């Protein structure tokens, strides 16, 4: 072992993001002091980002099994059986920290990383979705971040030729210093041809493929495991630069390699680059790997072993080939003009052994590096302000006076407004599978060669979560599932991206733990397994945390594909039917934020039993071809849901006339409250009774509330003993003016 | 018919074109790797959309040097049918097979949406199935589709009926509002002087199946197949 003779001072250890105790454990594992290269390798692998040291014991509570689950968490992505010998392979990842430092490249490389996670499994990526959170657009920095991130996602995804078919964007001050960029990707593979990141078979050659290694992104994983302050700008060099063209070549080369029987294992060099890919593949297979750094293709001269092992240069893969087949592997790589070299071999001794020009520069048990990092059960307790957050005296908030003006303000809020400005920059049609484009509850793609389609959505409400993490977690699952069901799909699996603050703070850890409990309960009740995911901690700048924001990417199966459903009204004269019941659910709503400038109160209550009944009902209505549209009621409540059904038709917006009975509720609760488990459907009037009958049979409250048609949206609330009636009345043109152009206007401000 | 879809490194609509020609229209189709130097046996070739070489320089500027482009020029010069879609159109411009150049979209952003184009010339081998003036709904997806050429070349193209598609409203009105990217004269597609090479920014392969809700793109491919059948019935006038 090459000792570097350097004394590992506390400063050096802390600089590497390790604690003294963690360092002591490293010395114990090695039976000696690490050299600097080894210290760097431990530093990245034991970072929160790679080791999940604060989250792992909580994540084990999530349900990860089910009849369809072919691959659960632990591999590069999860896989779910969709029949016909095929699996859907999907995962979501965060790229929050890099996107704040450098929005274009941060977001672009986020897309690149998640694409590699999918094709590493032998799946061809067929869909991307993005869940984004930014500060309000009245600040120039937020506009810069928003535009840069959207452009980065577009720049990368469009070039690689994978359609970006959906996602969500939410604007709130709390994300001003910590934007969230969560990227979801789904691919399709043959069930019996899934590839894994396993370095099996001692003697098998280890092959480096892809871009050459440079000094970019060194310590990216460590950067992503820290909070930000004013000096964060100086971290710009830790953000990598994406090269989607090389990614496209890499994608095609890998799929061509995997079509034969040349490879036994493959893994993307993502965070912690060569270090993570080699030790994780060896650890999973119970083997070791020997690397010769002098063979690693490099972009710059005189890189040190430390730099080569820690570089996060993008668009690189590590392959383990069948012994004797390396020439065939290299031939395919060269066809695609990619750098490829045999850089090592699999061993039996369980060690990751690194040589540079013959000198041994690192020797670490692969398992210790990949899987035996520290685990923490960090202290957890609710913050002192929790009760205040959840309390809201509704008597102090006057009921709505001018509901038309309120609706216009809500439609004008960039969070609720049309996202066409965003998704028109994404190629959402390439690969010619997109049956339902962005702009409905979920996007839908067909699976060529079958009669099936998949619906996908991303959802998560940070405001609900900060007020009540348990409800926030359950509602995130319920709403994602509801979005799929409204698209005609049966939910079959989910991936989660858990964005939280600093886990060393007990209140953040409490939010995390309770949110997971909520997700778990909802997943169990709705029978949806979690098959992959990612945790992003340290979303905190200058001591201010983001709202706890779990984002769920959920996938549903539609069969036959023709059953795909959309949210918009289609036929004048159709009856509008509300499924589910409305209560006084104004706490933590978008209405309170936009109209009363308050973010407070208890989020809407959720009964998982009722949720399940509503979803069963909607699926049955769609399967029996009884409805023409189905739309989930969420942010902005019933009035916004109906307005969206009116406005979101891609060619022909349609008006509606609705009569509501207040049943003793406040007008604002009725119109803008966010009671859960509600869906607005439209149906031919001849089917109204059939729809109401099925709802009754399934125990779902349902009422016919109006008709589609005309050039106006009219919502009448009748007078009752509690108050006078009120009316929303606006022509489609003025509603469209607000809703369709809000984001563009905000950017020009 | 034997149709070829050229695959440049970075092409990403090649599979879509092969799918439409092979699976939907049941034609014989093969992918032609950009390092191939012969198009022997092919009746027509398509340069598909995508980001050849990443389009890090100018769109299509590097792809025009691909080995296969010599064969494409030769093929076109003897009357072979060549269709360039989106990036394929950009490559044909760079290769000098079509006049003009592409600028960045007026909005400076990538735009993916449905647009309408009016068929200005229904007498080309690519538009035979269309009525003159017919309005087609086709998707676009590009950042550099803002067509430009000089006045002389524009008047020549007009005189020669080389402008095949112009962006318009659903009713066929050619207006500034209907122009998605700022193209000169709302131009969305042009042919060469001989009419056997067409470049178009919209993607007909993305709307050639009922399941996708729009089959207008089918007309382009069916027109090509019609023209090839007709040509096969007639004695060849040019030989390579």
Coordinates of N, CA, C and O in Angstrom, one line a residue, chain A residues 359-473:
Chain A
X359 N 1.7 0.9 -9.0 CA 1.7 1.2 -7.5 C 0.3 1.0 -7.0 O -0.7 1.5 -7.5
X360 N 0.3 0.3 -5.8 CA -1.0 0.2 -5.2 C -1.4 1.5 -4.5 O -0.7 2.0 -3.6
X361 N -2.6 2.1 -4.9 CA -2.9 3.4 -4.3 C -4.1 3.3 -3.4 O -4.4 4.2 -2.7
X362 N -4.9 2.2 -3.4 CA -6.0 2.0 -2.5 C -6.4 0.6 -2.4 O -6.3 -0.2 -3.4
X363 N -6.8 0.2 -1.2 CA -7.2 -1.2 -1.0 C -8.2 -1.2 0.1 O -7.8 -1.1 1.3
X364 N -9.5 -1.4 -0.2 CA -10.5 -1.3 0.7 C -11.5 -2.4 0.5 O -11.9 -2.7 -0.6
X365 N -12.0 -3.1 1.6 CA -13.1 -4.1 1.4 C -14.3 -3.4 0.7 O -14.8 -2.4 1.2
X366 N -14.7 -4.0 -0.5 CA -15.7 -3.3 -1.2 C -17.0 -3.2 -0.4 O -17.7 -2.2 -0.5
X367 N -17.3 -4.2 0.3 CA -18.6 -4.2 1.1 C -18.6 -3.1 2.2 O -19.6 -2.4 2.4
X368 N -17.4 -2.9 2.8 CA -17.3 -1.9 3.8 C -17.6 -0.5 3.2 O -18.3 0.3 3.8
X369 N -17.0 -0.3 2.0 CA -17.2 1.0 1.4 C -18.7 1.2 0.9 O -19.2 2.3 1.1
X370 N -19.2 0.1 0.4 CA -20.6 0.3 -0.3 C -21.7 0.2 0.7 O -22.7 0.9 0.7
X371 N -21.6 -0.8 1.7 CA -22.7 -1.1 2.5 C -22.6 -1.0 4.0 O -23.5 -1.2 4.7
X372 N -21.3 -0.8 4.4 CA -21.1 -0.9 5.9 C -20.8 0.5 6.4 O -20.2 0.6 7.5
X373 N -21.3 1.5 5.7 CA -21.1 2.9 6.2 C -22.0 3.0 7.5 O -22.7 2.2 7.9
X374 N -21.8 4.2 8.1 CA -22.5 4.4 9.4 C -24.0 4.5 9.1 O -24.5 4.8 8.0
X375 N -24.8 4.1 10.1 CA -26.3 4.2 10.1 C -26.6 5.0 11.3 O -26.1 4.7 12.4
X376 N -27.5 6.0 11.1 CA -27.8 6.8 12.3 C -29.3 6.7 12.6 O -30.1 6.9 11.6
X377 N -29.7 6.6 13.8 CA -31.0 6.8 14.2 C -31.0 8.2 14.9 O -30.8 8.3 16.1
X378 N -31.2 9.2 14.1 CA -31.0 10.5 14.6 C -32.2 10.9 15.4 O -33.3 10.5 15.2
X379 N -31.9 11.8 16.4 CA -33.0 12.3 17.3 C -34.1 13.0 16.5 O -33.8 13.6 15.5
X380 N -35.3 12.8 16.9 CA -36.4 13.3 16.2 C -37.5 13.8 17.1 O -37.8 13.1 18.1
X381 N -37.9 15.0 16.9 CA -39.0 15.5 17.7 C -39.7 16.7 17.0 O -39.0 17.4 16.2
X382 N -41.0 16.8 17.2 CA -41.7 17.9 16.4 C -41.2 19.2 16.8 O -40.8 19.5 18.0
X383 N -41.2 20.2 15.9 CA -40.7 21.5 16.2 C -41.8 22.2 17.1 O -42.9 21.9 17.1
X384 N -41.2 23.2 17.8 CA -42.1 23.9 18.8 C -43.3 24.6 18.1 O -44.3 24.8 18.6
X385 N -43.0 25.0 16.8 CA -44.1 25.8 16.1 C -45.2 24.9 15.5 O -46.1 25.4 14.8
X386 N -45.0 23.6 15.7 CA -46.0 22.7 14.9 C -47.4 23.0 15.2 O -48.3 23.0 14.3
X387 N -47.7 23.2 16.5 CA -49.1 23.4 16.9 C -49.7 24.7 16.3 O -50.8 24.7 15.8
X388 N -48.8 25.7 16.3 CA -49.2 27.0 15.8 C -49.5 26.8 14.3 O -50.5 27.3 13.7
X389 N -48.6 26.1 13.6 CA -48.8 25.9 12.1 C -50.1 25.3 11.8 O -50.8 25.6 10.8
X390 N -50.5 24.3 12.6 CA -51.7 23.6 12.3 C -53.0 24.3 12.8 O -54.1 23.9 12.4
X391 N -52.8 25.3 13.6 CA -54.0 25.9 14.1 C -54.5 27.0 13.2 O -53.6 27.7 12.6
X392 N -55.7 27.2 13.0 CA -56.2 28.2 12.1 C -57.6 28.5 12.6 O -58.5 27.7 12.5
X393 N -57.8 29.8 13.0 CA -59.1 30.2 13.4 C -59.9 30.7 12.2 O -59.7 31.8 11.7
X394 N -60.7 29.8 11.6 CA -61.4 30.2 10.4 C -62.4 31.4 10.6 O -62.7 32.1 9.6
X395 N -62.8 31.5 11.9 CA -63.8 32.7 12.1 C -63.1 34.0 11.8 O -63.8 35.0 11.5
X396 N -61.8 34.0 11.9 CA -61.1 35.3 11.6 C -60.9 35.5 10.1 O -60.4 36.6 9.7
X397 N -61.3 34.5 9.3 CA -61.1 34.7 7.9 C -62.5 34.9 7.3 O -63.3 34.0 7.3
X398 N -62.7 36.0 6.7 CA -64.1 36.3 6.1 C -64.3 35.3 4.9 O -63.4 35.0 4.2
X399 N -65.6 34.9 4.8 CA -65.9 34.1 3.7 C -65.8 34.9 2.4 O -65.8 36.1 2.4
X400 N -65.8 34.2 1.3 CA -65.5 34.8 0.0 C -66.7 35.8 -0.4 O -67.8 35.5 -0.2
X401 N -66.2 37.0 -0.9 CA -67.2 38.0 -1.3 C -67.4 38.0 -2.8 O -68.5 38.0 -3.3
X402 N -66.2 38.0 -3.5 CA -66.3 38.0 -5.0 C -65.6 36.7 -5.5 O -64.4 36.7 -5.8
X403 N -66.4 35.6 -5.6 CA -65.8 34.4 -6.0 C -65.2 34.4 -7.4 O -64.2 33.6 -7.7
X404 N -65.8 35.2 -8.3 CA -65.2 35.2 -9.7 C -63.8 35.8 -9.6 O -62.9 35.2 -10.2
X405 N -63.6 36.8 -8.8 CA -62.3 37.4 -8.7 C -61.3 36.4 -8.1 O -60.1 36.3 -8.5
X406 N -61.8 35.7 -7.1 CA -60.9 34.7 -6.4 C -60.5 33.6 -7.4 O -59.3 33.2 -7.5
X407 N -61.5 33.1 -8.2 CA -61.1 32.1 -9.2 C -60.1 32.6 -10.2 O -59.1 31.9 -10.5
X408 N -60.3 33.9 -10.6 CA -59.3 34.4 -11.6 C -57.9 34.5 -10.9 O -56.9 34.3 -11.6
X409 N -57.9 34.9 -9.7 CA -56.5 35.0 -9.0 C -55.9 33.7 -8.9 O -54.7 33.5 -9.0
X410 N -56.7 32.7 -8.6 CA -56.2 31.3 -8.4 C -55.6 30.8 -9.8 O -54.5 30.2 -9.9
X411 N -56.4 31.0 -10.8 CA -55.9 30.6 -12.2 C -54.7 31.3 -12.6 O -53.9 30.9 -13.4
X412 N -54.5 32.5 -12.0 CA -53.4 33.4 -12.4 C -52.2 33.0 -11.6 O -51.1 33.5 -11.8
X413 N -52.3 32.2 -10.5 CA -51.2 31.8 -9.7 C -50.4 30.8 -10.5 O -50.9 29.8 -11.0
X414 N -49.1 31.1 -10.7 CA -48.3 30.2 -11.6 C -48.3 28.7 -11.2 O -48.2 27.8 -12.0
X415 N -48.6 28.5 -9.9 CA -48.6 27.1 -9.5 C -49.8 26.4 -10.1 O -49.8 25.2 -10.4
X416 N -51.0 27.1 -10.3 CA -52.2 26.5 -10.8 C -52.3 26.7 -12.3 O -53.1 26.0 -13.0
X417 N -51.6 27.7 -12.8 CA -51.8 28.1 -14.2 C -51.3 27.0 -15.2 O -50.6 26.1 -14.7
X418 N -51.7 27.1 -16.4 CA -51.2 26.2 -17.5 C -49.7 26.2 -17.5 O -49.0 27.2 -17.4
X419 N -49.1 25.0 -17.7 CA -47.7 24.8 -17.7 C -47.2 24.7 -19.2 O -46.1 24.2 -19.4
X420 N -48.0 25.2 -20.1 CA -47.6 25.0 -21.5 C -46.3 25.7 -21.8 O -45.5 25.1 -22.6
X421 N -46.0 26.8 -21.1 CA -44.7 27.5 -21.4 C -43.5 26.5 -21.1 O -42.5 26.5 -21.7
X422 N -43.7 25.6 -20.1 CA -42.7 24.7 -19.7 C -42.7 23.5 -20.7 O -41.7 23.2 -21.3
X423 N -43.8 22.8 -20.9 CA -43.8 21.6 -21.6 C -43.7 21.7 -23.1 O -43.3 20.8 -23.8
X424 N -44.0 22.9 -23.6 CA -43.7 23.1 -25.0 C -42.2 23.2 -25.3 O -41.8 23.1 -26.5
X425 N -41.4 23.4 -24.3 CA -40.0 23.4 -24.5 C -39.4 22.0 -24.5 O -38.3 21.7 -24.8
X426 N -40.2 21.0 -24.0 CA -39.8 19.6 -24.0 C -40.4 18.9 -25.2 O -41.6 19.0 -25.5
X427 N -39.6 18.1 -25.8 CA -40.1 17.2 -26.9 C -40.9 16.1 -26.2 O -40.3 15.3 -25.5
X428 N -42.2 16.3 -26.2 CA -43.0 15.3 -25.5 C -43.7 14.3 -26.5 O -44.6 13.5 -26.1
X429 N -43.3 14.2 -27.7 CA -43.9 13.3 -28.7 C -42.9 12.4 -29.3 O -43.4 11.4 -29.9
X430 N -41.6 12.6 -29.2 CA -40.6 11.7 -29.9 C -40.8 10.3 -29.4 O -41.3 10.1 -28.2
X431 N -40.6 9.4 -30.2 CA -40.8 7.9 -30.0 C -42.3 7.5 -30.3 O -42.7 6.4 -30.3
X432 N -43.1 8.5 -30.7 CA -44.5 8.3 -31.1 C -45.3 7.4 -30.3 O -46.0 6.5 -30.8
X433 N -45.2 7.5 -29.0 CA -46.0 6.7 -28.1 C -47.0 7.5 -27.3 O -47.8 7.0 -26.6
X434 N -46.9 8.9 -27.3 CA -47.6 9.7 -26.3 C -49.1 9.7 -26.7 O -49.5 10.4 -27.7
X435 N -49.9 9.1 -25.9 CA -51.3 9.1 -26.2 C -52.0 10.3 -25.5 O -52.9 10.9 -26.0
X436 N -51.6 10.6 -24.2 CA -52.1 11.8 -23.5 C -50.9 12.6 -23.2 O -49.9 12.2 -22.5
X437 N -50.8 13.8 -23.8 CA -49.7 14.7 -23.7 C -49.8 15.4 -22.4 O -50.8 15.4 -21.7
X438 N -48.7 16.2 -22.0 CA -48.8 17.0 -20.8 C -50.0 17.9 -20.7 O -50.4 18.4 -21.8
X439 N -50.5 18.1 -19.6 CA -51.7 19.0 -19.4 C -52.9 18.3 -19.0 O -54.0 18.9 -18.8
X440 N -52.9 16.9 -18.7 CA -54.0 16.2 -18.1 C -53.5 15.7 -16.8 O -52.4 16.0 -16.3
X441 N -54.4 15.0 -16.0 CA -54.0 14.5 -14.7 C -52.7 13.7 -14.7 O -51.9 13.7 -13.9
X442 N -52.6 12.8 -15.7 CA -51.4 12.0 -15.9 C -51.1 11.9 -17.4 O -52.0 12.1 -18.2
X443 N -49.8 11.7 -17.7 CA -49.5 11.5 -19.1 C -49.6 10.0 -19.4 O -49.4 9.2 -18.5
X444 N -49.9 9.7 -20.7 CA -50.1 8.3 -21.0 C -49.2 7.9 -22.3 O -49.3 8.7 -23.3
X445 N -48.5 6.8 -22.2 CA -47.8 6.4 -23.4 C -48.3 4.9 -23.7 O -48.6 4.2 -22.8
X446 N -48.3 4.6 -25.0 CA -48.6 3.2 -25.4 C -47.4 2.4 -25.3 O -46.3 3.0 -25.4
X447 N -47.5 1.1 -25.2 CA -46.4 0.2 -25.3 C -46.5 -0.5 -26.6 O -47.4 -1.3 -26.8
X448 N -45.6 -0.1 -27.6 CA -45.7 -0.7 -28.9 C -45.6 -2.2 -28.9 O -44.9 -2.7 -28.0
X449 N -46.3 -2.8 -29.7 CA -46.3 -4.3 -29.8 C -47.2 -4.9 -28.8 O -47.3 -6.2 -28.7
X450 N -48.0 -4.1 -28.0 CA -49.0 -4.7 -27.1 C -50.2 -3.8 -27.2 O -50.2 -2.8 -27.9
X451 N -51.2 -4.2 -26.5 CA -52.4 -3.4 -26.5 C -52.5 -2.6 -25.1 O -53.6 -2.3 -24.6
X452 N -51.3 -2.3 -24.6 CA -51.3 -1.7 -23.3 C -50.8 -0.3 -23.3 O -50.1 0.1 -24.3
X453 N -51.1 0.5 -22.3 CA -50.5 1.8 -22.1 C -50.1 2.0 -20.7 O -50.6 1.3 -19.8
X454 N -49.2 2.9 -20.4 CA -48.8 3.2 -19.1 C -49.1 4.7 -18.8 O -48.8 5.6 -19.7
X455 N -49.7 5.0 -17.6 CA -49.9 6.4 -17.2 C -48.9 6.7 -16.1 O -48.5 5.8 -15.4
X456 N -48.4 7.9 -16.1 CA -47.4 8.3 -15.1 C -47.7 9.7 -14.6 O -48.2 10.6 -15.3
X457 N -47.4 9.9 -13.3 CA -47.6 11.2 -12.7 C -46.6 11.4 -11.6 O -46.0 10.5 -11.1
X458 N -46.3 12.7 -11.3 CA -45.5 13.0 -10.1 C -46.4 13.9 -9.2 O -47.0 14.8 -9.7
X459 N -46.3 13.7 -7.9 CA -47.1 14.5 -7.0 C -46.5 14.6 -5.7 O -45.8 13.7 -5.2
X460 N -46.8 15.7 -5.0 CA -46.3 15.9 -3.6 C -46.6 17.3 -3.2 O -46.5 18.2 -4.0
X461 N -47.1 17.5 -2.0 CA -47.6 18.8 -1.5 C -46.8 19.1 -0.3 O -47.1 18.7 0.8
X462 N -45.7 20.0 -0.5 CA -44.9 20.4 0.7 C -45.6 21.1 1.7 O -45.3 21.0 2.9
X463 N -46.6 21.9 1.3 CA -47.3 22.7 2.3 C -48.2 21.8 3.2 O -48.2 22.0 4.4
X464 N -48.8 20.8 2.6 CA -49.5 19.9 3.5 C -48.6 19.2 4.5 O -48.9 19.0 5.6
X465 N -47.4 18.9 3.9 CA -46.4 18.1 4.7 C -45.9 18.9 5.9 O -45.6 18.4 7.0
X466 N -45.7 20.2 5.7 CA -45.1 21.0 6.8 C -46.1 21.2 7.9 O -45.8 21.2 9.1
X467 N -47.4 21.3 7.5 CA -48.5 21.4 8.5 C -48.7 20.1 9.2 O -49.0 20.1 10.4
X468 N -48.7 19.0 8.4 CA -49.0 17.7 9.0 C -48.3 16.6 8.2 O -48.8 16.2 7.2
X469 N -47.1 16.3 8.5 CA -46.3 15.3 7.7 C -47.0 14.0 7.4 O -46.9 13.5 6.3
X470 N -47.8 13.5 8.4 CA -48.4 12.3 8.1 C -49.5 12.4 7.0 O -49.5 11.7 6.1
X471 N -50.3 13.4 7.2 CA -51.3 13.7 6.1 C -50.7 14.0 4.8 O -51.1 13.5 3.8
X472 N -49.6 14.8 4.9 CA -48.9 15.1 3.6 C -48.4 13.9 2.9 O -48.6 13.8 1.7
X473 N -47.9 12.9 3.7 CA -47.4 11.7 3.1 C -48.5 10.9 2.5 O -48.4 10.4 1.3

